[in-house]
Amino acid sequence: MDDILAPRFIDPVAARKHLEALRWPEGPICPHCGSLNATRLEGKKHRDGLVQCNDCREQFTVTVGTVFERSKIALNKWLLCNHLLLSSKKGMSAHQIHRMLGVTYKTAWFMCHRIRAAMVPTDPTPLGGPGKIVESDEAFIGGKKRRRLSGKTAPKQKVVSLVERDGRARSFHVANINHNTLRAALVMNIDRASTLMTDDAGFYRIMGKEFAGHGTTLHAGNQYAKPGGIHSNTAENFFSILKRGVVGTYHHWSPVHLHRYLAEFDFRYSTKDISDRERADEALKGIAGKRLTYRRSYKLAA
Ligand SMILES: [Zn+2]
């Protein structure tokens, strides 16, 4: 793990400079008009990091138009929260973030969801490609007993994950697992020149023909791999991380927020071969254009 005592995690100005270096490698870009012609407003009169556009005259900082905009939380705490979430394989609970950052639980919960929102891909390129293999598999997530509700069990949520061998993962929360929901996920997200690996469920047989190749394994049998690399072990490995996350770290995922938790696990998995620091910086690059307000987030939860 990168040193959590690094200046950007302790000092708001160092944090702001770190974010600027990631978002504006060529210097400030006006979020209002896109101009590169801007002047930094230095001195005590101005708040830290304030910039004025010389074209539209608007003032801005590096957080305008990002998930950190108008936050009262110091930017170094945001960067530390981001780092903690990205550097632990199973994520980190809002309770732990709340203790480590010295913010309220509610604030920590909200910060984590904003950071997850930044991990939702906006313009995803298809998975796979010529000569590449993509595994598709389904899992049932959650379903933990709720103590307060007289032993009632929260329903399990259905998740479809597409996992490239030696590559990225992309997961979807679906209402049902059937031909229509699976085909929508597969055709929109996998390059048709890929070879698809699935179990032998009937609905895969038809859509498998839409790809360059299709390998199948037995759904419920003890046959995990056929000769010639026909298996879905990559997807199963992904699901085991996801399930350990829901059991060990998060305990319960509300269906309303599930897509953001999935984005978190997809993101970490897809960037597993780079360092914690690089992964945290990749996530920070995704913060633009994804504002998520407190009220909106709570409305979603209601
Ligand atoms: Zn401007």
PDB file of C-alpha atoms in Angstrom, residues 31-161:
ATOM      1  CA  PRO A  31     -14.896  23.726 -17.468  1.00  0.00           C
ATOM      2  CA  HIS A  32     -17.366  26.337 -18.713  1.00  0.00           C
ATOM      3  CA  CYS A  33     -16.036  27.025 -22.216  1.00  0.00           C
ATOM      4  CA  GLY A  34     -13.098  24.637 -22.679  1.00  0.00           C
ATOM      5  CA  SER A  35     -10.541  27.434 -23.036  1.00  0.00           C
ATOM      6  CA  LEU A  36      -6.907  26.818 -22.120  1.00  0.00           C
ATOM      7  CA  ASN A  37      -6.347  30.530 -21.668  1.00  0.00           C
ATOM      8  CA  ALA A  38      -6.671  30.999 -17.936  1.00  0.00           C
ATOM      9  CA  THR A  39      -4.974  32.888 -15.114  1.00  0.00           C
ATOM     10  CA  ARG A  40      -4.401  31.609 -11.609  1.00  0.00           C
ATOM     11  CA  LEU A  41      -5.738  33.939  -8.936  1.00  0.00           C
ATOM     12  CA  GLU A  42      -3.066  33.853  -6.291  1.00  0.00           C
ATOM     13  CA  GLY A  43      -2.895  35.592  -2.966  1.00  0.00           C
ATOM     14  CA  LYS A  44      -4.852  35.615   0.261  1.00  0.00           C
ATOM     15  CA  LYS A  45      -7.962  37.202  -1.250  1.00  0.00           C
ATOM     16  CA  HIS A  46      -8.703  34.070  -3.263  1.00  0.00           C
ATOM     17  CA  ARG A  47      -9.500  30.569  -2.226  1.00  0.00           C
ATOM     18  CA  ASP A  48      -6.871  27.958  -2.905  1.00  0.00           C
ATOM     19  CA  GLY A  49      -6.618  26.785  -6.497  1.00  0.00           C
ATOM     20  CA  LEU A  50      -8.924  29.419  -7.956  1.00  0.00           C
ATOM     21  CA  VAL A  51      -8.458  30.084 -11.671  1.00  0.00           C
ATOM     22  CA  GLN A  52     -10.074  32.659 -13.936  1.00  0.00           C
ATOM     23  CA  CYS A  53     -10.847  31.987 -17.587  1.00  0.00           C
ATOM     24  CA  ASN A  54      -9.576  34.785 -19.842  1.00  0.00           C
ATOM     25  CA  ASP A  55     -12.203  33.996 -22.477  1.00  0.00           C
ATOM     26  CA  CYS A  56     -15.530  33.562 -20.643  1.00  0.00           C
ATOM     27  CA  ARG A  57     -14.289  35.254 -17.429  1.00  0.00           C
ATOM     28  CA  GLU A  58     -15.745  32.513 -15.234  1.00  0.00           C
ATOM     29  CA  GLN A  59     -13.809  31.399 -12.167  1.00  0.00           C
ATOM     30  CA  PHE A  60     -13.218  27.761 -11.356  1.00  0.00           C
ATOM     31  CA  THR A  61     -11.080  25.229  -9.526  1.00  0.00           C
ATOM     32  CA  VAL A  62     -10.015  21.718 -10.481  1.00  0.00           C
ATOM     33  CA  THR A  63     -13.036  20.184  -8.721  1.00  0.00           C
ATOM     34  CA  VAL A  64     -15.709  22.062 -10.726  1.00  0.00           C
ATOM     35  CA  GLY A  65     -17.759  19.563 -12.723  1.00  0.00           C
ATOM     36  CA  THR A  66     -16.455  16.576 -10.745  1.00  0.00           C
ATOM     37  CA  VAL A  67     -17.849  14.359  -7.995  1.00  0.00           C
ATOM     38  CA  PHE A  68     -15.886  16.510  -5.496  1.00  0.00           C
ATOM     39  CA  GLU A  69     -17.585  19.757  -6.497  1.00  0.00           C
ATOM     40  CA  ARG A  70     -18.996  21.898  -3.673  1.00  0.00           C
ATOM     41  CA  SER A  71     -17.898  19.399  -1.091  1.00  0.00           C
ATOM     42  CA  LYS A  72     -17.073  20.693   2.372  1.00  0.00           C
ATOM     43  CA  ILE A  73     -14.711  17.780   2.863  1.00  0.00           C
ATOM     44  CA  ALA A  74     -11.043  18.717   2.435  1.00  0.00           C
ATOM     45  CA  LEU A  75      -9.636  17.411  -0.828  1.00  0.00           C
ATOM     46  CA  ASN A  76      -6.860  15.468   0.918  1.00  0.00           C
ATOM     47  CA  LYS A  77      -9.541  13.414   2.702  1.00  0.00           C
ATOM     48  CA  TRP A  78     -11.204  12.713  -0.624  1.00  0.00           C
ATOM     49  CA  LEU A  79      -7.917  11.497  -2.046  1.00  0.00           C
ATOM     50  CA  LEU A  80      -7.269   9.329   0.993  1.00  0.00           C
ATOM     51  CA  CYS A  81     -10.771   7.840   0.823  1.00  0.00           C
ATOM     52  CA  ASN A  82     -10.233   7.115  -2.878  1.00  0.00           C
ATOM     53  CA  HIS A  83      -6.866   5.523  -2.147  1.00  0.00           C
ATOM     54  CA  LEU A  84      -8.241   3.324   0.641  1.00  0.00           C
ATOM     55  CA  LEU A  85     -11.121   2.069  -1.488  1.00  0.00           C
ATOM     56  CA  LEU A  86      -8.882   1.339  -4.453  1.00  0.00           C
ATOM     57  CA  SER A  87      -6.020  -0.348  -2.657  1.00  0.00           C
ATOM     58  CA  SER A  88      -7.894  -3.035  -0.743  1.00  0.00           C
ATOM     59  CA  LYS A  89      -8.994  -5.980  -2.838  1.00  0.00           C
ATOM     60  CA  LYS A  90     -12.395  -6.331  -1.195  1.00  0.00           C
ATOM     61  CA  GLY A  91     -13.036  -2.606  -0.769  1.00  0.00           C
ATOM     62  CA  MET A  92     -13.452  -0.809   2.524  1.00  0.00           C
ATOM     63  CA  SER A  93     -16.582  -0.230   4.542  1.00  0.00           C
ATOM     64  CA  ALA A  94     -17.936   3.248   5.258  1.00  0.00           C
ATOM     65  CA  HIS A  95     -17.460   2.405   8.966  1.00  0.00           C
ATOM     66  CA  GLN A  96     -13.760   1.929   8.507  1.00  0.00           C
ATOM     67  CA  ILE A  97     -13.434   5.025   6.295  1.00  0.00           C
ATOM     68  CA  HIS A  98     -15.347   7.004   8.945  1.00  0.00           C
ATOM     69  CA  ARG A  99     -12.837   5.949  11.601  1.00  0.00           C
ATOM     70  CA  MET A 100      -9.761   6.490   9.450  1.00  0.00           C
ATOM     71  CA  LEU A 101     -10.771   9.879   8.071  1.00  0.00           C
ATOM     72  CA  GLY A 102     -12.368  11.319  11.201  1.00  0.00           C
ATOM     73  CA  VAL A 103     -15.597  12.173   9.354  1.00  0.00           C
ATOM     74  CA  THR A 104     -19.115  11.057  10.317  1.00  0.00           C
ATOM     75  CA  TYR A 105     -20.362   7.699   9.117  1.00  0.00           C
ATOM     76  CA  LYS A 106     -22.952   9.409   6.934  1.00  0.00           C
ATOM     77  CA  THR A 107     -20.254  11.536   5.294  1.00  0.00           C
ATOM     78  CA  ALA A 108     -18.015   8.512   4.775  1.00  0.00           C
ATOM     79  CA  TRP A 109     -20.893   6.581   3.220  1.00  0.00           C
ATOM     80  CA  PHE A 110     -21.599   9.417   0.857  1.00  0.00           C
ATOM     81  CA  MET A 111     -17.936   9.935  -0.075  1.00  0.00           C
ATOM     82  CA  CYS A 112     -17.588   6.253  -0.951  1.00  0.00           C
ATOM     83  CA  HIS A 113     -20.642   6.365  -3.176  1.00  0.00           C
ATOM     84  CA  ARG A 114     -19.399   9.450  -4.959  1.00  0.00           C
ATOM     85  CA  ILE A 115     -16.074   7.769  -5.593  1.00  0.00           C
ATOM     86  CA  ARG A 116     -17.835   4.647  -6.859  1.00  0.00           C
ATOM     87  CA  ALA A 117     -19.880   6.823  -9.194  1.00  0.00           C
ATOM     88  CA  ALA A 118     -16.569   8.023 -10.648  1.00  0.00           C
ATOM     89  CA  MET A 119     -15.691   4.413 -11.436  1.00  0.00           C
ATOM     90  CA  VAL A 120     -18.764   3.802 -13.603  1.00  0.00           C
ATOM     91  CA  PRO A 121     -17.381   3.783 -17.142  1.00  0.00           C
ATOM     92  CA  THR A 122     -18.920   6.526 -19.301  1.00  0.00           C
ATOM     93  CA  ASP A 123     -17.739   5.452 -22.730  1.00  0.00           C
ATOM     94  CA  PRO A 124     -16.770   1.820 -22.408  1.00  0.00           C
ATOM     95  CA  THR A 125     -14.971   0.162 -25.292  1.00  0.00           C
ATOM     96  CA  PRO A 126     -16.159  -3.393 -26.009  1.00  0.00           C
ATOM     97  CA  LEU A 127     -14.421  -6.201 -24.162  1.00  0.00           C
ATOM     98  CA  GLY A 128     -12.401  -8.791 -26.066  1.00  0.00           C
ATOM     99  CA  GLY A 129     -11.578  -8.568 -29.750  1.00  0.00           C
ATOM    100  CA  PRO A 130      -9.970 -10.798 -32.385  1.00  0.00           C
ATOM    101  CA  GLY A 131      -8.199 -13.726 -30.745  1.00  0.00           C
ATOM    102  CA  LYS A 132      -9.446 -12.789 -27.290  1.00  0.00           C
ATOM    103  CA  ILE A 133     -11.629 -14.713 -24.887  1.00  0.00           C
ATOM    104  CA  VAL A 134     -14.441 -13.263 -22.804  1.00  0.00           C
ATOM    105  CA  GLU A 135     -16.176 -15.340 -20.135  1.00  0.00           C
ATOM    106  CA  SER A 136     -19.769 -14.653 -19.163  1.00  0.00           C
ATOM    107  CA  ASP A 137     -21.237 -15.951 -15.939  1.00  0.00           C
ATOM    108  CA  GLU A 138     -24.048 -15.185 -13.519  1.00  0.00           C
ATOM    109  CA  ALA A 139     -24.120 -15.069  -9.745  1.00  0.00           C
ATOM    110  CA  PHE A 140     -26.566 -14.418  -6.942  1.00  0.00           C
ATOM    111  CA  ILE A 141     -25.232 -11.805  -4.564  1.00  0.00           C
ATOM    112  CA  GLY A 142     -26.306 -10.973  -1.025  1.00  0.00           C
ATOM    113  CA  GLY A 143     -29.357 -12.537   0.550  1.00  0.00           C
ATOM    114  CA  LYS A 144     -28.084 -12.045   4.083  1.00  0.00           C
ATOM    115  CA  LYS A 145     -30.514 -12.542   6.962  1.00  0.00           C
ATOM    116  CA  ARG A 146     -31.695  -9.291   8.452  1.00  0.00           C
ATOM    117  CA  ARG A 147     -31.727  -9.612  12.202  1.00  0.00           C
ATOM    118  CA  ARG A 148     -34.155  -6.811  12.812  1.00  0.00           C
ATOM    119  CA  LEU A 149     -36.793  -8.135  10.470  1.00  0.00           C
ATOM    120  CA  SER A 150     -37.506 -11.304  12.382  1.00  0.00           C
ATOM    121  CA  GLY A 151     -35.122 -13.469  10.439  1.00  0.00           C
ATOM    122  CA  LYS A 152     -36.447 -12.425   7.033  1.00  0.00           C
ATOM    123  CA  THR A 153     -33.913 -12.852   4.293  1.00  0.00           C
ATOM    124  CA  ALA A 154     -33.196 -10.016   1.880  1.00  0.00           C
ATOM    125  CA  PRO A 155     -33.608 -11.333  -1.655  1.00  0.00           C
ATOM    126  CA  LYS A 156     -30.467 -12.247  -3.530  1.00  0.00           C
ATOM    127  CA  GLN A 157     -29.603  -9.985  -6.429  1.00  0.00           C
ATOM    128  CA  LYS A 158     -28.772 -11.322  -9.857  1.00  0.00           C
ATOM    129  CA  VAL A 159     -25.518 -10.212 -11.384  1.00  0.00           C
ATOM    130  CA  VAL A 160     -24.034 -10.944 -14.793  1.00  0.00           C
ATOM    131  CA  SER A 161     -20.304 -10.447 -15.170  1.00  0.00           C
TER     132      SER A 161
END
